[in-house]
Coordinates of C-alpha atoms in Angstrom, one line a residue:
M152 CA -5.5 -14.8 19.4
E153 CA -4.1 -14.9 22.9
T154 CA -5.1 -12.2 25.3
S155 CA -3.3 -11.0 28.4
S156 CA -5.6 -13.1 30.6
D157 CA -4.6 -16.1 28.6
E158 CA -0.9 -15.4 29.2
K159 CA -1.5 -14.9 32.9
A160 CA -3.4 -18.2 33.1
M161 CA -0.6 -20.0 31.3
E162 CA 2.0 -18.5 33.6
Y163 CA 0.0 -19.5 36.7
F164 CA -0.3 -23.0 35.2
K165 CA 3.4 -23.4 34.8
E166 CA 4.1 -22.0 38.4
T167 CA 1.6 -24.2 40.2
L168 CA 1.9 -27.5 38.2
K169 CA 3.1 -30.3 40.5
F170 CA 3.8 -34.0 39.9
K171 CA 2.9 -36.1 42.9
N172 CA 2.2 -39.9 43.3
G173 CA 2.3 -40.4 39.6
R174 CA -0.3 -37.6 38.9
Y175 CA -0.2 -34.0 37.8
Y176 CA -1.8 -31.4 40.1
V177 CA -2.8 -28.0 38.9
K178 CA -4.3 -25.1 40.9
W179 CA -7.3 -23.3 39.4
P180 CA -7.1 -19.6 40.4
W181 CA -10.5 -18.3 39.1
E182 CA -13.2 -20.3 40.8
E183 CA -13.9 -22.6 43.7
N184 CA -15.8 -25.9 43.5
T185 CA -15.6 -26.1 39.8
L186 CA -17.5 -28.8 38.0
E187 CA -15.6 -31.7 36.5
L188 CA -14.8 -31.2 32.8
L189 CA -16.3 -33.6 30.4
D190 CA -14.1 -35.9 28.3
N191 CA -14.1 -34.1 24.9
R192 CA -11.0 -35.7 23.3
E193 CA -12.9 -37.0 20.3
L194 CA -14.6 -33.6 19.8
A195 CA -11.3 -31.8 20.0
L196 CA -9.7 -34.1 17.4
A197 CA -12.8 -33.7 15.1
T198 CA -12.5 -30.0 15.5
I199 CA -8.8 -30.0 14.4
E200 CA -9.6 -32.3 11.4
H201 CA -12.5 -30.1 10.4
H202 CA -10.4 -26.9 10.6
V203 CA -7.4 -28.4 8.7
D204 CA -9.7 -29.6 5.9
M205 CA -10.4 -25.9 5.2
Y206 CA -6.8 -25.6 3.9
N207 CA -6.1 -27.3 0.6
T208 CA -2.3 -27.2 0.9
P209 CA 0.6 -29.8 1.2
V210 CA 1.2 -28.6 4.8
A211 CA -2.5 -29.3 5.7
D212 CA -2.3 -32.8 4.2
K213 CA 0.9 -33.3 6.2
I214 CA -0.8 -32.3 9.4
K215 CA -3.7 -34.6 8.9
N216 CA -1.4 -37.6 8.3
N217 CA 1.0 -36.9 11.2
I218 CA -1.1 -35.9 14.1
Y219 CA -1.2 -38.5 17.0
V220 CA -3.6 -37.8 19.9
D221 CA -2.3 -34.3 20.9
N222 CA 1.1 -34.5 19.3
L223 CA 2.1 -33.4 15.8
I224 CA 5.1 -35.5 14.7
S225 CA 6.6 -34.9 11.2
G226 CA 9.8 -34.4 9.3
C227 CA 11.2 -32.3 6.5
K228 CA 14.0 -32.7 4.0
S229 CA 15.6 -29.3 4.5
V230 CA 15.9 -26.4 6.9
Q231 CA 13.9 -24.1 4.6
E232 CA 11.1 -26.7 4.2
A233 CA 11.0 -27.2 8.0
L234 CA 10.7 -23.4 8.7
K235 CA 7.9 -23.1 6.1
F236 CA 6.1 -26.0 7.8
Y237 CA 6.5 -24.4 11.2
S238 CA 5.2 -21.0 10.1
E239 CA 2.2 -22.4 8.1
T240 CA 1.2 -24.8 10.8
K241 CA 1.3 -22.1 13.5
Y242 CA -0.9 -20.0 11.3
I243 CA -3.4 -22.8 10.7
F244 CA -3.8 -23.6 14.4
K245 CA -3.8 -19.9 15.4
E246 CA -6.8 -19.4 13.1
A247 CA -8.5 -22.2 15.1
A248 CA -7.6 -20.3 18.4
M249 CA -5.1 -23.1 19.3
N250 CA -1.6 -22.6 20.4
L251 CA 0.7 -25.3 18.9
R252 CA 3.7 -25.2 21.2
E253 CA 6.7 -27.2 22.5
W254 CA 8.4 -27.4 19.1
I255 CA 11.7 -29.3 18.8
S256 CA 13.9 -30.6 16.1
N257 CA 17.1 -32.7 15.8
N258 CA 18.6 -29.9 13.7
S259 CA 20.1 -27.2 15.9
S260 CA 19.8 -24.5 13.2
I261 CA 16.0 -25.0 13.2
N262 CA 15.8 -24.8 17.0
E263 CA 17.7 -21.5 17.0
L264 CA 15.2 -20.0 14.6
L265 CA 12.1 -21.1 16.6
T266 CA 10.3 -18.5 18.7
A267 CA 11.4 -18.9 22.3
S268 CA 7.9 -19.3 23.6
D269 CA 7.2 -22.1 21.1
K270 CA 10.1 -24.4 21.7
T271 CA 10.9 -26.8 24.5
D272 CA 14.2 -26.4 26.3
V273 CA 14.8 -30.1 27.2
L274 CA 17.3 -32.5 25.4
Q275 CA 15.1 -35.5 25.9
V276 CA 11.4 -35.4 25.0
S277 CA 8.6 -38.0 25.2
V278 CA 7.2 -39.0 21.8
L279 CA 4.4 -41.7 21.7
G280 CA 5.7 -43.5 24.7
H281 CA 9.3 -43.3 23.7
I282 CA 12.2 -41.1 24.7
W283 CA 13.8 -39.0 22.0
N284 CA 17.3 -37.7 22.6
I285 CA 17.7 -34.6 20.5
E286 CA 21.5 -34.4 20.5
D287 CA 22.2 -37.8 18.9
D288 CA 18.8 -38.2 17.3
K289 CA 18.1 -41.6 18.9
V290 CA 15.0 -43.1 20.6
A291 CA 14.5 -45.5 23.4
V292 CA 11.6 -47.1 25.3
K293 CA 10.5 -45.5 28.5
P294 CA 11.6 -47.5 31.5
S295 CA 9.1 -49.3 33.7
K296 CA 7.9 -47.3 36.8
F297 CA 7.5 -50.5 38.9
T298 CA 10.0 -51.4 41.5
V299 CA 10.6 -54.7 43.2
C300 CA 9.4 -54.2 46.8
P301 CA 8.4 -56.4 49.7
G302 CA 4.9 -57.7 49.7
K303 CA 2.6 -59.9 47.7
T304 CA 3.8 -60.5 44.1
T305 CA 0.9 -61.7 41.9
K306 CA 0.3 -62.6 38.3
R307 CA -1.7 -59.3 38.0
R308 CA 1.4 -57.3 39.0
T309 CA 3.7 -59.1 36.6
L310 CA 1.3 -58.3 33.7
M311 CA 1.0 -54.7 34.8
E312 CA 4.7 -54.3 34.6
L313 CA 4.9 -55.9 31.2
A314 CA 2.2 -53.4 30.0
E315 CA 4.5 -50.6 31.0
I316 CA 6.8 -51.4 28.1
F317 CA 5.4 -49.8 25.0
D318 CA 6.9 -51.4 21.9
P319 CA 4.3 -51.3 19.1
I320 CA 6.7 -52.1 16.3
G321 CA 8.4 -54.9 18.1
L322 CA 12.0 -53.7 18.1
F323 CA 12.6 -55.2 21.5
S324 CA 10.7 -58.5 20.9
P325 CA 13.7 -60.7 21.9
I326 CA 13.6 -59.3 25.4
I327 CA 9.8 -59.0 25.8
I328 CA 9.2 -62.5 24.6
S329 CA 11.1 -64.0 27.6
W330 CA 8.5 -62.2 29.8
K331 CA 5.6 -63.5 27.7
M332 CA 6.9 -67.1 28.1
F333 CA 7.0 -66.6 31.9
L334 CA 3.4 -65.4 31.9
Q335 CA 2.3 -68.3 29.8
D336 CA 3.9 -70.7 32.3
L337 CA 1.8 -69.0 35.1
W338 CA -1.3 -69.6 32.9
K339 CA -0.5 -73.2 32.4
R340 CA -0.4 -73.7 36.2
N341 CA -3.9 -72.1 36.4
L342 CA -2.6 -69.4 38.7
K343 CA -5.3 -66.8 39.5
W344 CA -4.8 -63.1 39.1
D345 CA -4.2 -62.4 42.7
D346 CA -2.5 -65.6 43.7
E347 CA 1.0 -65.1 45.1
L348 CA 3.9 -66.4 43.1
S349 CA 5.9 -69.3 44.4
T350 CA 9.5 -68.8 45.6
E351 CA 10.8 -70.3 42.3
D352 CA 8.5 -68.2 40.1
L353 CA 9.4 -65.1 42.2
S354 CA 13.1 -65.6 41.6
K355 CA 12.5 -65.9 37.9
W356 CA 10.3 -62.8 37.9
I357 CA 12.9 -60.7 39.7
N358 CA 15.6 -61.7 37.2
I359 CA 13.4 -61.0 34.1
S360 CA 12.0 -57.8 35.6
S361 CA 15.4 -56.4 36.4
D362 CA 16.5 -57.0 32.8
L363 CA 13.2 -55.6 31.4
K364 CA 13.8 -52.3 33.2
R365 CA 17.1 -51.9 31.4
V366 CA 15.4 -51.8 28.0
S367 CA 15.6 -48.0 28.1
E368 CA 19.4 -48.3 27.9
I369 CA 19.1 -49.3 24.3
F370 CA 19.0 -46.2 22.1
I371 CA 18.4 -46.8 18.4
P372 CA 18.6 -44.3 15.5
R373 CA 15.4 -42.5 14.9
C374 CA 16.1 -42.0 11.2
V375 CA 17.4 -44.9 9.1
Y376 CA 17.2 -43.0 5.8
L377 CA 20.2 -43.5 3.6
H378 CA 21.1 -40.0 2.2
S379 CA 22.2 -39.8 -1.4
D380 CA 22.4 -37.1 -4.0
S381 CA 21.9 -39.6 -6.9
N382 CA 18.7 -40.8 -8.3
D383 CA 19.6 -44.5 -8.4
K384 CA 18.5 -45.1 -4.8
K385 CA 16.4 -48.2 -4.3
C386 CA 14.4 -49.3 -1.2
K387 CA 12.8 -52.7 -0.6
L388 CA 11.4 -54.7 2.3
L389 CA 12.9 -58.0 3.4
C390 CA 11.7 -60.5 6.0
F391 CA 13.2 -63.3 8.1
C392 CA 11.1 -65.9 10.0
D393 CA 11.8 -68.5 12.5
T394 CA 10.3 -70.5 15.4
S395 CA 11.2 -72.4 18.5
A396 CA 9.1 -74.7 20.6
R397 CA 7.9 -71.7 22.7
A398 CA 7.4 -68.9 20.2
Y399 CA 7.6 -67.8 16.5
L400 CA 8.6 -64.5 15.0
A401 CA 8.9 -62.5 11.8
A402 CA 11.4 -59.6 11.5
V403 CA 11.0 -57.0 8.7
Y404 CA 14.0 -55.0 7.4
L405 CA 14.3 -51.9 5.2
H406 CA 17.1 -52.4 2.7
Q407 CA 18.5 -49.3 0.9
T408 CA 21.1 -49.1 -1.9
C409 CA 22.6 -46.2 -3.8
E410 CA 25.8 -46.0 -5.8
Q411 CA 28.3 -48.1 -3.9
S412 CA 26.7 -48.1 -0.5
S413 CA 23.9 -50.1 1.1
R414 CA 22.2 -50.3 4.5
S415 CA 19.6 -52.6 6.1
N416 CA 17.7 -51.8 9.3
L417 CA 15.2 -53.5 11.5
I418 CA 11.9 -51.5 11.3
F419 CA 9.3 -54.0 12.5
S420 CA 8.8 -57.4 14.0
K421 CA 5.9 -59.5 15.1
S422 CA 6.1 -62.3 17.7
R423 CA 3.6 -64.9 18.9
L424 CA 3.8 -67.5 21.7
A425 CA 3.2 -71.1 20.6
P426 CA -0.2 -72.2 21.7
V427 CA -0.6 -74.1 25.0
K428 CA -1.9 -77.1 23.0
E429 CA 1.3 -78.5 21.5
M430 CA 1.8 -77.9 17.8
S431 CA 4.6 -79.5 15.7
I432 CA 7.7 -77.4 14.9
P433 CA 7.0 -77.4 11.1
R434 CA 3.5 -76.1 11.6
L435 CA 4.9 -73.4 13.9
E436 CA 7.4 -72.5 11.2
L437 CA 4.5 -72.2 8.8
M438 CA 2.8 -69.8 11.3
A439 CA 6.0 -67.7 11.4
V440 CA 6.0 -67.4 7.6
L441 CA 2.3 -66.5 7.7
I442 CA 2.8 -63.6 10.2
G443 CA 5.8 -62.6 8.1
V444 CA 3.7 -62.2 5.0
R445 CA 1.1 -60.2 7.0
S446 CA 3.8 -58.0 8.5
L447 CA 5.3 -57.3 5.1
I448 CA 1.8 -56.3 3.7
F449 CA 1.2 -54.1 6.7
V450 CA 4.6 -52.3 6.5
K451 CA 4.2 -51.9 2.7
S452 CA 0.8 -50.2 3.2
E453 CA 2.3 -47.7 5.7
L454 CA 5.6 -46.9 3.8
N455 CA 4.6 -47.7 0.2
I456 CA 7.8 -49.6 -0.4
S457 CA 8.0 -52.7 -2.6
I458 CA 8.3 -56.2 -1.1
E459 CA 11.0 -58.5 -2.3
E460 CA 12.3 -61.5 -0.4
M461 CA 11.4 -63.6 2.6
W462 CA 13.8 -66.0 4.2
S463 CA 13.0 -69.0 6.4
D464 CA 15.3 -71.8 7.7
S465 CA 12.4 -74.3 7.5
Q466 CA 13.0 -76.6 4.5
C467 CA 9.7 -78.3 5.0
V468 CA 7.7 -75.1 4.8
L469 CA 9.5 -74.0 1.7
K470 CA 8.6 -77.3 0.1
W471 CA 4.9 -76.8 1.1
I472 CA 4.9 -73.4 -0.5
S473 CA 6.4 -74.7 -3.8
T474 CA 4.4 -77.9 -4.1
K475 CA 1.5 -78.4 -6.4
K476 CA 0.1 -81.3 -4.5
E477 CA -3.0 -80.9 -2.3
L478 CA -2.2 -80.4 1.3
N479 CA -4.1 -81.1 4.5
V480 CA -6.7 -78.5 5.5
F481 CA -4.6 -76.7 8.3
V482 CA -1.5 -76.3 6.1
K483 CA -3.5 -75.6 2.9
N484 CA -5.5 -72.7 4.3
R485 CA -2.3 -71.0 5.5
I486 CA -0.3 -71.8 2.3
D487 CA -3.1 -70.3 0.2
E488 CA -2.9 -67.0 2.2
I489 CA 0.9 -67.0 1.9
K490 CA 0.9 -67.6 -1.9
A491 CA -1.8 -64.9 -2.4
S492 CA 1.1 -62.4 -2.1
K493 CA 2.5 -62.8 -5.6
D494 CA 5.3 -60.3 -5.2
I495 CA 7.2 -62.2 -2.4
K496 CA 10.1 -64.5 -3.3
F497 CA 10.6 -67.2 -0.7
M498 CA 14.2 -68.3 0.0
Y499 CA 16.1 -70.5 2.4
V500 CA 18.7 -69.3 5.0
I501 CA 20.7 -71.3 7.4
T502 CA 19.7 -70.9 11.1
K503 CA 22.9 -69.1 12.3
E504 CA 22.4 -66.3 9.7
N505 CA 18.7 -66.0 10.5
P506 CA 18.1 -62.9 12.8
A507 CA 14.6 -64.1 13.7
D508 CA 16.3 -67.0 15.5
V509 CA 17.6 -64.5 18.1
A510 CA 14.1 -63.6 19.3
T511 CA 12.3 -67.0 19.4
R512 CA 14.3 -68.1 22.5
G513 CA 14.6 -64.8 24.2
T514 CA 17.7 -62.8 25.2
T515 CA 19.0 -60.2 27.6
V516 CA 19.4 -56.4 27.2
S517 CA 23.2 -56.6 27.3
K518 CA 23.3 -59.2 24.5
L519 CA 20.7 -57.5 22.3
K520 CA 22.3 -54.1 22.6
N521 CA 25.2 -55.0 20.3
D522 CA 23.6 -57.7 18.3
S523 CA 24.2 -56.6 14.7
L524 CA 22.4 -59.7 13.3
W525 CA 19.1 -58.5 15.0
W526 CA 19.4 -54.8 14.2
H527 CA 20.8 -55.0 10.6
G528 CA 20.3 -58.6 9.5
P529 CA 23.0 -60.9 8.1
K530 CA 26.3 -59.4 6.8
W531 CA 25.6 -60.5 3.2
L532 CA 22.8 -58.0 2.9
S533 CA 25.5 -55.4 2.4
Y534 CA 26.7 -57.3 -0.7
D535 CA 25.4 -56.9 -4.2
T536 CA 22.0 -58.6 -4.4
Q537 CA 23.4 -61.1 -6.9
K538 CA 25.6 -62.5 -4.1
W539 CA 22.8 -62.8 -1.6
T540 CA 22.3 -66.2 -0.1
N541 CA 19.7 -68.6 -1.2
D542 CA 21.3 -71.6 0.4
S543 CA 20.3 -74.8 -1.3
F544 CA 19.3 -77.7 1.0
E545 CA 19.4 -81.3 0.4
D546 CA 16.4 -83.5 1.0
N547 CA 16.8 -85.7 4.0
L548 CA 14.5 -88.4 5.3
S549 CA 13.2 -86.5 8.3
V550 CA 12.3 -83.4 6.2
E551 CA 10.7 -85.6 3.5
K552 CA 8.7 -87.5 6.1
I553 CA 7.3 -84.3 7.7
Y554 CA 6.6 -82.8 4.2
Q555 CA 4.7 -86.0 3.1
S556 CA 2.7 -86.1 6.4
E557 CA 0.8 -83.0 5.3
I558 CA 0.1 -84.2 1.7
K559 CA -3.5 -85.3 1.3
R560 CA -3.7 -89.0 0.4
E561 CA -6.4 -89.5 -2.2
N562 CA -6.0 -93.2 -2.7
S563 CA -5.8 -94.1 1.0
R564 CA -8.7 -91.8 1.7
F565 CA -10.8 -93.6 -1.0
S566 CA -9.9 -97.0 0.5
T567 CA -10.8 -95.8 3.9
L568 CA -14.1 -94.5 2.7
L569 CA -14.9 -97.9 1.1
C570 CA -13.9 -99.7 4.2
N571 CA -15.9 -97.4 6.4
Q572 CA -18.9 -97.6 4.0
T573 CA -18.8 -101.5 4.2
E574 CA -18.7 -101.3 8.0
E575 CA -21.6 -98.8 8.0
E576 CA -23.7 -101.0 5.8
N577 CA -23.4 -103.8 8.3
R578 CA -24.6 -101.6 11.2
P579 CA -28.1 -100.3 11.8
P580 CA -28.7 -96.7 10.8
F581 CA -26.6 -94.4 12.9
G582 CA -25.8 -97.3 15.2
I583 CA -29.3 -97.1 16.8
D584 CA -30.3 -100.1 18.9
C585 CA -34.0 -100.6 18.2
R586 CA -34.3 -102.7 21.3
E587 CA -34.1 -99.5 23.4
F588 CA -37.4 -98.2 22.0
S589 CA -40.9 -99.3 22.9
S590 CA -42.4 -98.9 19.4
Y591 CA -41.5 -99.0 15.7
T592 CA -42.8 -95.4 15.3
K593 CA -40.3 -94.1 17.9
V594 CA -37.4 -95.8 16.1
I595 CA -38.3 -94.2 12.8
R596 CA -38.8 -90.7 14.4
V597 CA -35.5 -90.8 16.2
T598 CA -33.7 -91.9 13.0
A599 CA -35.3 -89.0 11.1
W600 CA -34.2 -86.5 13.7
I601 CA -30.6 -87.7 13.5
Q602 CA -30.7 -87.7 9.8
R603 CA -31.8 -84.0 9.8
F604 CA -28.9 -83.2 12.2
V605 CA -26.4 -84.9 9.9
S606 CA -27.8 -83.1 6.9
R607 CA -27.5 -79.7 8.6
M608 CA -23.9 -80.4 9.6
K609 CA -23.1 -81.3 6.0
K610 CA -25.0 -78.0 5.0
D611 CA -27.3 -80.0 2.8
K612 CA -30.8 -78.8 2.1
C613 CA -33.2 -80.0 4.8
S614 CA -36.3 -78.9 6.7
T615 CA -35.9 -76.5 9.6
G616 CA -39.4 -76.8 11.0
K617 CA -40.3 -78.1 14.4
V618 CA -42.1 -81.0 12.9
L619 CA -40.7 -83.9 10.9
T620 CA -41.8 -84.0 7.3
Y621 CA -43.4 -87.0 5.5
K622 CA -40.3 -87.2 3.3
E623 CA -37.9 -87.4 6.3
L624 CA -40.0 -90.1 7.9
K625 CA -40.0 -92.1 4.6
V626 CA -36.2 -91.8 4.2
A627 CA -35.7 -93.0 7.8
E628 CA -38.0 -96.0 7.2
M629 CA -36.2 -96.9 4.0
N630 CA -32.8 -96.9 5.7
W631 CA -34.2 -99.5 8.2
I632 CA -35.7 -101.6 5.4
K633 CA -32.4 -101.6 3.6
Y634 CA -30.6 -102.6 6.8
I635 CA -33.0 -105.5 7.5
Q636 CA -32.7 -106.7 3.9
R637 CA -28.9 -106.7 4.0
K638 CA -28.9 -108.4 7.3
H639 CA -31.3 -111.3 6.3
Y640 CA -30.8 -111.5 2.6
L641 CA -27.1 -110.9 2.2
D642 CA -26.7 -113.6 -0.5
V643 CA -29.3 -111.9 -2.6
F644 CA -27.6 -108.5 -2.3
E645 CA -24.3 -109.9 -3.3
A646 CA -25.8 -111.7 -6.3
I647 CA -27.5 -108.4 -7.5
N648 CA -24.2 -106.5 -7.1
E649 CA -22.3 -109.1 -9.1
N650 CA -25.1 -109.5 -11.7
K651 CA -25.5 -113.2 -10.8
K652 CA -28.6 -115.3 -11.2
I653 CA -30.7 -115.2 -8.1
I654 CA -31.7 -118.7 -6.9
Y655 CA -34.8 -118.8 -4.8
K656 CA -35.0 -121.5 -2.1
D657 CA -38.2 -123.2 -1.1
N658 CA -38.9 -123.1 2.6

């Protein structure tokens, strides 16, 4: 319960609070030379959780699931439910001697019913690194605080500016990915953190930076829920994947249908730069599908919505997914993870209708702002699902060649093994030149050590002691005996292998 001294302290806090040089300054009226307070954030959060656990109510469960750092962010389906949530939450925190304040809602009726001391009086509030405009119920990314100024511009500074843009769900990936490509180019040139950018790089940085600062101009709807009074509403998650030579991306959409209306909205995307070591486009396309599957699983776990389709414009990857042939290791491992998600249907879409194609090459704020393909997906998503595209594609020589290149060749592999085995038989054990050693014993011991190393690489059972065993020495010696016999009695070996009669010649 707040006392008069608490109210005076709060009033003094509001009057003396100042923002200077990017920091908040507060005057403490009650004591001079106060000790620095300890960081007790984790303790405070644990205290809140412990206190809320004492209440076995739906509101208490809602608090636990919707508290982020020191903010409580939640929603309700009606004004009555919101007011009940407000009063019960205030009571729970009051019992813990905590004042939950600065309430705000996108509903003006609720704001009017809030206690004056509890609500905030601004139209734009900061929510988890984003700006929330109360009037039109839209959110935007906070603009970067950095400004282009004379002086030394380094790789460190460029990365600091990129870190200013907080976009955890990837809604602005098409813009940010251009910046990531620029940073990767600096890495490729082995530029150190505090090395000054060249004139050419500085020019690129200024152009990209000026555009990055305009990200806050794009306001997107906070709520994408399709309101309906009927019970036939259906929701599902869709995903589109694509790649370029520089990056690959997966975009997840929430598709809602009810009665005669439907809506699809971008709710999540994940992008990755292509590795510095060059990788083929088909393999990058495969990586795009892989992060698409992972993204769908993540979003499903958060929203508890069924997963349906995933689209890709890579014919080759779709053939890898559907094939029953054994693939090469790199492709096989990723295809196995992709196919582990049994509820995803993989489909083909042409490139110009693939929203993920927008992001893989990068774009500008002005273009992205009104890009319906990125924010809502292709137009045919608004049609009946029976009319959705699953464009068929005809096999062509280039696609077939790439597809076949990742199929494991059993016959050719067997032939290669036979050829390699024949070559190995004509060489001394492990290619050791016995003329480089001073004694027969040293040759055998070196051979035994190499044999142990090979066995450990193959994960075969072998000794791990510091001393060679009798068995290891005998195996090494036997390998040399077999080599000498093959070298000097080749005709006898061939006769034995072909079950021919061995003719002994007198000396």
